[in-house]
Amino acid sequence: MTQAIEQESAIGVVAQSNTIRITLKLFALLSGYLPEGATRNQIELSVPSGSTPSSVISSLHLPINLCALVILNGTFVRVADRSTRRLVAGDVLAIWPPIAGG
């Protein structure tokens, strides 16, 4: 099995012609949820056309309460928009857990 198919299997995707490639970046403790083959904190993934940030979060079994900050191509994605904003080929999806400081 090729690494690409293994990565696709890790997010429940069957190789098919209606997929797109995105870059996923997970930060801090979320980086432990990256599929095998990730370099540093990111990986390029194939996801079904029509995927949303919420569907990617769900397919990777990320704890929703730890997905505090979702950025798509450098723009904040509000919680209300995470299940309706469609991803397109080449998108960069970055997710951070809650951050505290002072």
GROMACS .gro file of N, CA and C in nm:
model
  306
    1MET      N    1   0.086  -0.118   0.000
    1MET     CA    2   0.000   0.000   0.000
    1MET      C    3   0.090   0.123   0.000
    2THR      N    4   0.060   0.217  -0.085
    2THR     CA    5   0.143   0.337  -0.092
    2THR      C    6   0.115   0.429   0.026
    3GLN      N    7   0.210   0.519   0.052
    3GLN     CA    8   0.192   0.611   0.163
    3GLN      C    9   0.070   0.701   0.141
    4ALA      N   10   0.046   0.743   0.017
    4ALA     CA   11  -0.069   0.829  -0.011
    4ALA      C   12  -0.199   0.759   0.024
    5ILE      N   13  -0.210   0.631  -0.012
    5ILE     CA   14  -0.332   0.557   0.020
    5ILE      C   15  -0.343   0.537   0.170
    6GLU      N   16  -0.231   0.512   0.238
    6GLU     CA   17  -0.235   0.500   0.384
    6GLU      C   18  -0.284   0.629   0.447
    7GLN      N   19  -0.236   0.744   0.398
    7GLN     CA   20  -0.280   0.871   0.452
    7GLN      C   21  -0.428   0.890   0.427
    8GLU      N   22  -0.474   0.854   0.308
    8GLU     CA   23  -0.615   0.868   0.277
    8GLU      C   24  -0.697   0.776   0.366
    9SER      N   25  -0.650   0.655   0.390
    9SER     CA   26  -0.722   0.563   0.475
    9SER      C   27  -0.731   0.616   0.617
   10ALA      N   28  -0.628   0.687   0.661
   10ALA     CA   29  -0.626   0.741   0.796
   10ALA      C   30  -0.738   0.840   0.820
   11ILE      N   31  -0.788   0.903   0.715
   11ILE     CA   32  -0.900   0.996   0.732
   11ILE      C   33  -1.028   0.943   0.668
   12GLY      N   34  -1.032   0.814   0.642
   12GLY     CA   35  -1.152   0.752   0.592
   12GLY      C   36  -1.186   0.787   0.449
   13VAL      N   37  -1.086   0.808   0.367
   13VAL     CA   38  -1.109   0.845   0.227
   13VAL      C   39  -1.069   0.729   0.138
   14VAL      N   40  -1.153   0.696   0.045
   14VAL     CA   41  -1.120   0.595  -0.055
   14VAL      C   42  -1.068   0.670  -0.177
   15ALA      N   43  -0.957   0.622  -0.231
   15ALA     CA   44  -0.900   0.689  -0.349
   15ALA      C   45  -1.006   0.694  -0.459
   16GLN      N   46  -1.033   0.815  -0.506
   16GLN     CA   47  -1.133   0.833  -0.610
   16GLN      C   48  -1.102   0.962  -0.684
   17SER      N   49  -1.163   0.978  -0.799
   17SER     CA   50  -1.132   1.093  -0.882
   17SER      C   51  -1.191   1.222  -0.829
   18ASN      N   52  -1.285   1.217  -0.738
   18ASN     CA   53  -1.346   1.339  -0.686
   18ASN      C   54  -1.288   1.379  -0.551
   19THR      N   55  -1.155   1.376  -0.544
   19THR     CA   56  -1.087   1.423  -0.425
   19THR      C   57  -1.003   1.545  -0.458
   20ILE      N   58  -0.970   1.619  -0.355
   20ILE     CA   59  -0.882   1.735  -0.369
   20ILE      C   60  -0.767   1.718  -0.272
   21ARG      N   61  -0.657   1.787  -0.299
   21ARG     CA   62  -0.540   1.784  -0.210
   21ARG      C   63  -0.537   1.914  -0.130
   22ILE      N   64  -0.522   1.901   0.001
   22ILE     CA   65  -0.507   2.016   0.089
   22ILE      C   66  -0.386   1.994   0.178
   23THR      N   67  -0.338   2.100   0.239
   23THR     CA   68  -0.234   2.088   0.340
   23THR      C   69  -0.300   2.110   0.475
   24LEU      N   70  -0.275   2.018   0.567
   24LEU     CA   71  -0.328   2.027   0.702
   24LEU      C   72  -0.212   2.055   0.796
   25LYS      N   73  -0.229   2.155   0.882
   25LYS     CA   74  -0.130   2.187   0.984
   25LYS      C   75  -0.199   2.181   1.120
   26LEU      N   76  -0.142   2.102   1.210
   26LEU     CA   77  -0.194   2.093   1.346
   26LEU      C   78  -0.086   2.141   1.442
   27PHE      N   79  -0.124   2.221   1.540
   27PHE     CA   80  -0.028   2.282   1.631
   27PHE      C   81  -0.044   2.233   1.774
   28ALA      N   82   0.067   2.246   1.849
   28ALA     CA   83   0.073   2.210   1.991
   28ALA      C   84   0.028   2.065   2.009
   29LEU      N   85  -0.055   2.039   2.107
   29LEU     CA   86  -0.091   1.900   2.137
   29LEU      C   87  -0.172   1.834   2.027
   30LEU      N   88  -0.230   1.910   1.936
   30LEU     CA   89  -0.304   1.851   1.824
   30LEU      C   90  -0.213   1.782   1.723
   31SER      N   91  -0.085   1.816   1.722
   31SER     CA   92   0.006   1.756   1.624
   31SER      C   93   0.014   1.604   1.640
   32GLY      N   94  -0.017   1.554   1.756
   32GLY     CA   95  -0.020   1.409   1.778
   32GLY      C   96  -0.129   1.337   1.701
   33TYR      N   97  -0.223   1.412   1.646
   33TYR     CA   98  -0.332   1.353   1.567
   33TYR      C   99  -0.301   1.347   1.419
   34LEU      N  100  -0.187   1.400   1.378
   34LEU     CA  101  -0.151   1.396   1.235
   34LEU      C  102  -0.130   1.251   1.190
   35PRO      N  103  -0.176   1.219   1.070
   35PRO     CA  104  -0.153   1.085   1.016
   35PRO      C  105  -0.004   1.057   0.996
   36GLU      N  106   0.030   0.931   0.989
   36GLU     CA  107   0.168   0.890   0.962
   36GLU      C  108   0.215   0.953   0.832
   37GLY      N  109   0.339   0.996   0.832
   37GLY     CA  110   0.395   1.058   0.713
   37GLY      C  111   0.402   1.209   0.723
   38ALA      N  112   0.350   1.265   0.832
   38ALA     CA  113   0.355   1.410   0.851
   38ALA      C  114   0.499   1.453   0.873
   39THR      N  115   0.531   1.571   0.823
   39THR     CA  116   0.661   1.632   0.845
   39THR      C  117   0.640   1.751   0.934
   40ARG      N  118   0.709   1.750   1.047
   40ARG     CA  119   0.692   1.854   1.148
   40ARG      C  120   0.546   1.857   1.190
   41ASN      N  121   0.475   1.962   1.160
   41ASN     CA  122   0.336   1.972   1.205
   41ASN      C  123   0.236   1.972   1.089
   42GLN      N  124   0.278   1.924   0.971
   42GLN     CA  125   0.186   1.932   0.857
   42GLN      C  126   0.196   1.810   0.767
   43ILE      N  127   0.090   1.795   0.687
   43ILE     CA  128   0.083   1.686   0.590
   43ILE      C  129  -0.010   1.728   0.476
   44GLU      N  130   0.021   1.680   0.358
   44GLU     CA  131  -0.069   1.700   0.245
   44GLU      C  132  -0.163   1.580   0.241
   45LEU      N  133  -0.292   1.607   0.232
   45LEU     CA  134  -0.394   1.502   0.234
   45LEU      C  135  -0.487   1.512   0.114
   46SER      N  136  -0.541   1.398   0.074
   46SER     CA  137  -0.652   1.394  -0.021
   46SER      C  138  -0.779   1.384   0.061
   47VAL      N  139  -0.873   1.472   0.031
   47VAL     CA  140  -1.002   1.470   0.099
   47VAL      C  141  -1.110   1.475  -0.009
   48PRO      N  142  -1.230   1.427   0.023
   48PRO     CA  143  -1.336   1.431  -0.078
   48PRO      C  144  -1.370   1.574  -0.119
   49SER      N  145  -1.401   1.593  -0.245
   49SER     CA  146  -1.450   1.724  -0.291
   49SER      C  147  -1.572   1.759  -0.207
   50GLY      N  148  -1.584   1.884  -0.172
   50GLY     CA  149  -1.696   1.927  -0.089
   50GLY      C  150  -1.669   1.918   0.059
   51SER      N  151  -1.548   1.873   0.098
   51SER     CA  152  -1.514   1.865   0.240
   51SER      C  153  -1.514   2.004   0.302
   52THR      N  154  -1.535   2.007   0.431
   52THR     CA  155  -1.534   2.131   0.509
   52THR      C  156  -1.431   2.117   0.621
   53PRO      N  157  -1.394   2.226   0.686
   53PRO     CA  158  -1.307   2.211   0.803
   53PRO      C  159  -1.365   2.114   0.905
   54SER      N  160  -1.494   2.121   0.929
   54SER     CA  161  -1.557   2.030   1.026
   54SER      C  162  -1.545   1.884   0.985
   55SER      N  163  -1.560   1.855   0.855
   55SER     CA  164  -1.551   1.716   0.813
   55SER      C  165  -1.409   1.662   0.826
   56VAL      N  166  -1.309   1.748   0.804
   56VAL     CA  167  -1.170   1.706   0.824
   56VAL      C  168  -1.144   1.682   0.972
   57ILE      N  169  -1.190   1.773   1.056
   57ILE     CA  170  -1.175   1.758   1.201
   57ILE      C  171  -1.238   1.627   1.247
   58SER      N  172  -1.357   1.599   1.199
   58SER     CA  173  -1.428   1.477   1.237
   58SER      C  174  -1.357   1.351   1.187
   59SER      N  175  -1.312   1.353   1.061
   59SER     CA  176  -1.250   1.233   1.005
   59SER      C  177  -1.118   1.198   1.073
   60LEU      N  178  -1.051   1.297   1.131
   60LEU     CA  179  -0.926   1.271   1.203
   60LEU      C  180  -0.950   1.246   1.351
   61HIS      N  181  -1.075   1.248   1.393
   61HIS     CA  182  -1.113   1.226   1.533
   61HIS      C  183  -1.047   1.327   1.626
   62LEU      N  184  -1.035   1.452   1.579
   62LEU     CA  185  -0.982   1.557   1.664
   62LEU      C  186  -1.087   1.595   1.767
   63PRO      N  187  -1.049   1.608   1.893
   63PRO     CA  188  -1.146   1.652   1.994
   63PRO      C  189  -1.194   1.794   1.961
   64ILE      N  190  -1.322   1.809   1.935
   64ILE     CA  191  -1.376   1.937   1.891
   64ILE      C  192  -1.347   2.048   1.991
   65ASN      N  193  -1.345   2.015   2.120
   65ASN     CA  194  -1.317   2.117   2.221
   65ASN      C  195  -1.172   2.164   2.218
   66LEU      N  196  -1.086   2.092   2.147
   66LEU     CA  197  -0.946   2.132   2.134
   66LEU      C  198  -0.919   2.205   2.002
   67CYS      N  199  -1.020   2.219   1.919
   67CYS     CA  200  -1.004   2.289   1.790
   67CYS      C  201  -1.055   2.431   1.806
   68ALA      N  202  -0.980   2.511   1.882
   68ALA     CA  203  -1.024   2.645   1.918
   68ALA      C  204  -1.006   2.746   1.806
   69LEU      N  205  -0.897   2.735   1.734
   69LEU     CA  206  -0.865   2.833   1.631
   69LEU      C  207  -0.845   2.760   1.499
   70VAL      N  208  -0.933   2.787   1.404
   70VAL     CA  209  -0.926   2.724   1.272
   70VAL      C  210  -0.900   2.834   1.170
   71ILE      N  211  -0.791   2.816   1.096
   71ILE     CA  212  -0.748   2.915   0.997
   71ILE      C  213  -0.744   2.847   0.861
   72LEU      N  214  -0.805   2.909   0.762
   72LEU     CA  215  -0.804   2.857   0.626
   72LEU      C  216  -0.739   2.961   0.535
   73ASN      N  217  -0.624   2.925   0.481
   73ASN     CA  218  -0.549   3.016   0.394
   73ASN      C  219  -0.524   3.151   0.461
   74GLY      N  220  -0.495   3.147   0.591
   74GLY     CA  221  -0.462   3.268   0.664
   74GLY      C  222  -0.580   3.347   0.716
   75THR      N  223  -0.701   3.295   0.696
   75THR     CA  224  -0.822   3.364   0.740
   75THR      C  225  -0.895   3.281   0.845
   76PHE      N  226  -0.932   3.345   0.957
   76PHE     CA  227  -1.005   3.279   1.065
   76PHE      C  228  -1.139   3.226   1.014
   77VAL      N  229  -1.172   3.102   1.053
   77VAL     CA  230  -1.301   3.042   1.018
   77VAL      C  231  -1.383   3.033   1.146
   78ARG      N  232  -1.492   3.108   1.152
   78ARG     CA  233  -1.579   3.106   1.269
   78ARG      C  234  -1.640   2.968   1.288
   79VAL      N  235  -1.672   2.935   1.413
   79VAL     CA  236  -1.732   2.805   1.444
   79VAL      C  237  -1.856   2.783   1.358
   80ALA      N  238  -1.937   2.884   1.342
   80ALA     CA  239  -2.061   2.873   1.265
   80ALA      C  240  -2.036   2.842   1.118
   81ASP      N  241  -1.918   2.874   1.067
   81ASP     CA  242  -1.887   2.853   0.925
   81ASP      C  243  -1.807   2.726   0.897
   82ARG      N  244  -1.762   2.658   1.000
   82ARG     CA  245  -1.674   2.543   0.982
   82ARG      C  246  -1.741   2.426   0.911
   83SER      N  247  -1.872   2.415   0.920
   83SER     CA  248  -1.940   2.303   0.853
   83SER      C  249  -1.998   2.342   0.719
   84THR      N  250  -1.985   2.469   0.679
   84THR     CA  251  -2.039   2.511   0.550
   84THR      C  252  -1.932   2.562   0.454
   85ARG      N  253  -1.818   2.602   0.504
   85ARG     CA  254  -1.709   2.654   0.418
   85ARG      C  255  -1.643   2.537   0.347
   86ARG      N  256  -1.661   2.528   0.217
   86ARG     CA  257  -1.606   2.418   0.137
   86ARG      C  258  -1.458   2.439   0.109
   87LEU      N  259  -1.381   2.333   0.122
   87LEU     CA  260  -1.239   2.337   0.089
   87LEU      C  261  -1.222   2.320  -0.061
   88VAL      N  262  -1.117   2.381  -0.115
   88VAL     CA  263  -1.083   2.364  -0.256
   88VAL      C  264  -0.938   2.319  -0.265
   89ALA      N  265  -0.901   2.263  -0.378
   89ALA     CA  266  -0.766   2.213  -0.399
   89ALA      C  267  -0.664   2.321  -0.368
   90GLY      N  268  -0.562   2.283  -0.293
   90GLY     CA  269  -0.454   2.375  -0.259
   90GLY      C  270  -0.475   2.452  -0.129
   91ASP      N  271  -0.593   2.438  -0.067
   91ASP     CA  272  -0.617   2.508   0.059
   91ASP      C  273  -0.519   2.462   0.166
   92VAL      N  274  -0.490   2.553   0.259
   92VAL     CA  275  -0.409   2.523   0.376
   92VAL      C  276  -0.498   2.542   0.498
   93LEU      N  277  -0.524   2.433   0.569
   93LEU     CA  278  -0.609   2.432   0.688
   93LEU      C  279  -0.520   2.417   0.810
   94ALA      N  280  -0.522   2.515   0.899
   94ALA     CA  281  -0.440   2.513   1.019
   94ALA      C  282  -0.531   2.518   1.141
   95ILE      N  283  -0.499   2.435   1.241
   95ILE     CA  284  -0.585   2.425   1.360
   95ILE      C  285  -0.498   2.431   1.485
   96TRP      N  286  -0.539   2.516   1.579
   96TRP     CA  287  -0.470   2.532   1.708
   96TRP      C  288  -0.566   2.495   1.821
   97PRO      N  289  -0.512   2.440   1.930
   97PRO     CA  290  -0.593   2.419   2.050
   97PRO      C  291  -0.606   2.551   2.125
   98PRO      N  292  -0.687   2.553   2.231
   98PRO     CA  293  -0.697   2.676   2.311
   98PRO      C  294  -0.558   2.716   2.361
   99ILE      N  295  -0.535   2.846   2.364
   99ILE     CA  296  -0.405   2.898   2.406
   99ILE      C  297  -0.428   2.991   2.525
  100ALA      N  298  -0.352   2.970   2.630
  100ALA     CA  299  -0.362   3.055   2.748
  100ALA      C  300  -0.229   3.125   2.771
  101GLY      N  301  -0.234   3.234   2.830
  101GLY     CA  302  -0.112   3.307   2.858
  101GLY      C  303  -0.142   3.431   2.939
  102GLY      N  304  -0.039   3.503   2.966
  102GLY     CA  305  -0.064   3.623   3.045
  102GLY      C  306   0.046   3.721   3.039
   0.00000   0.00000   0.00000
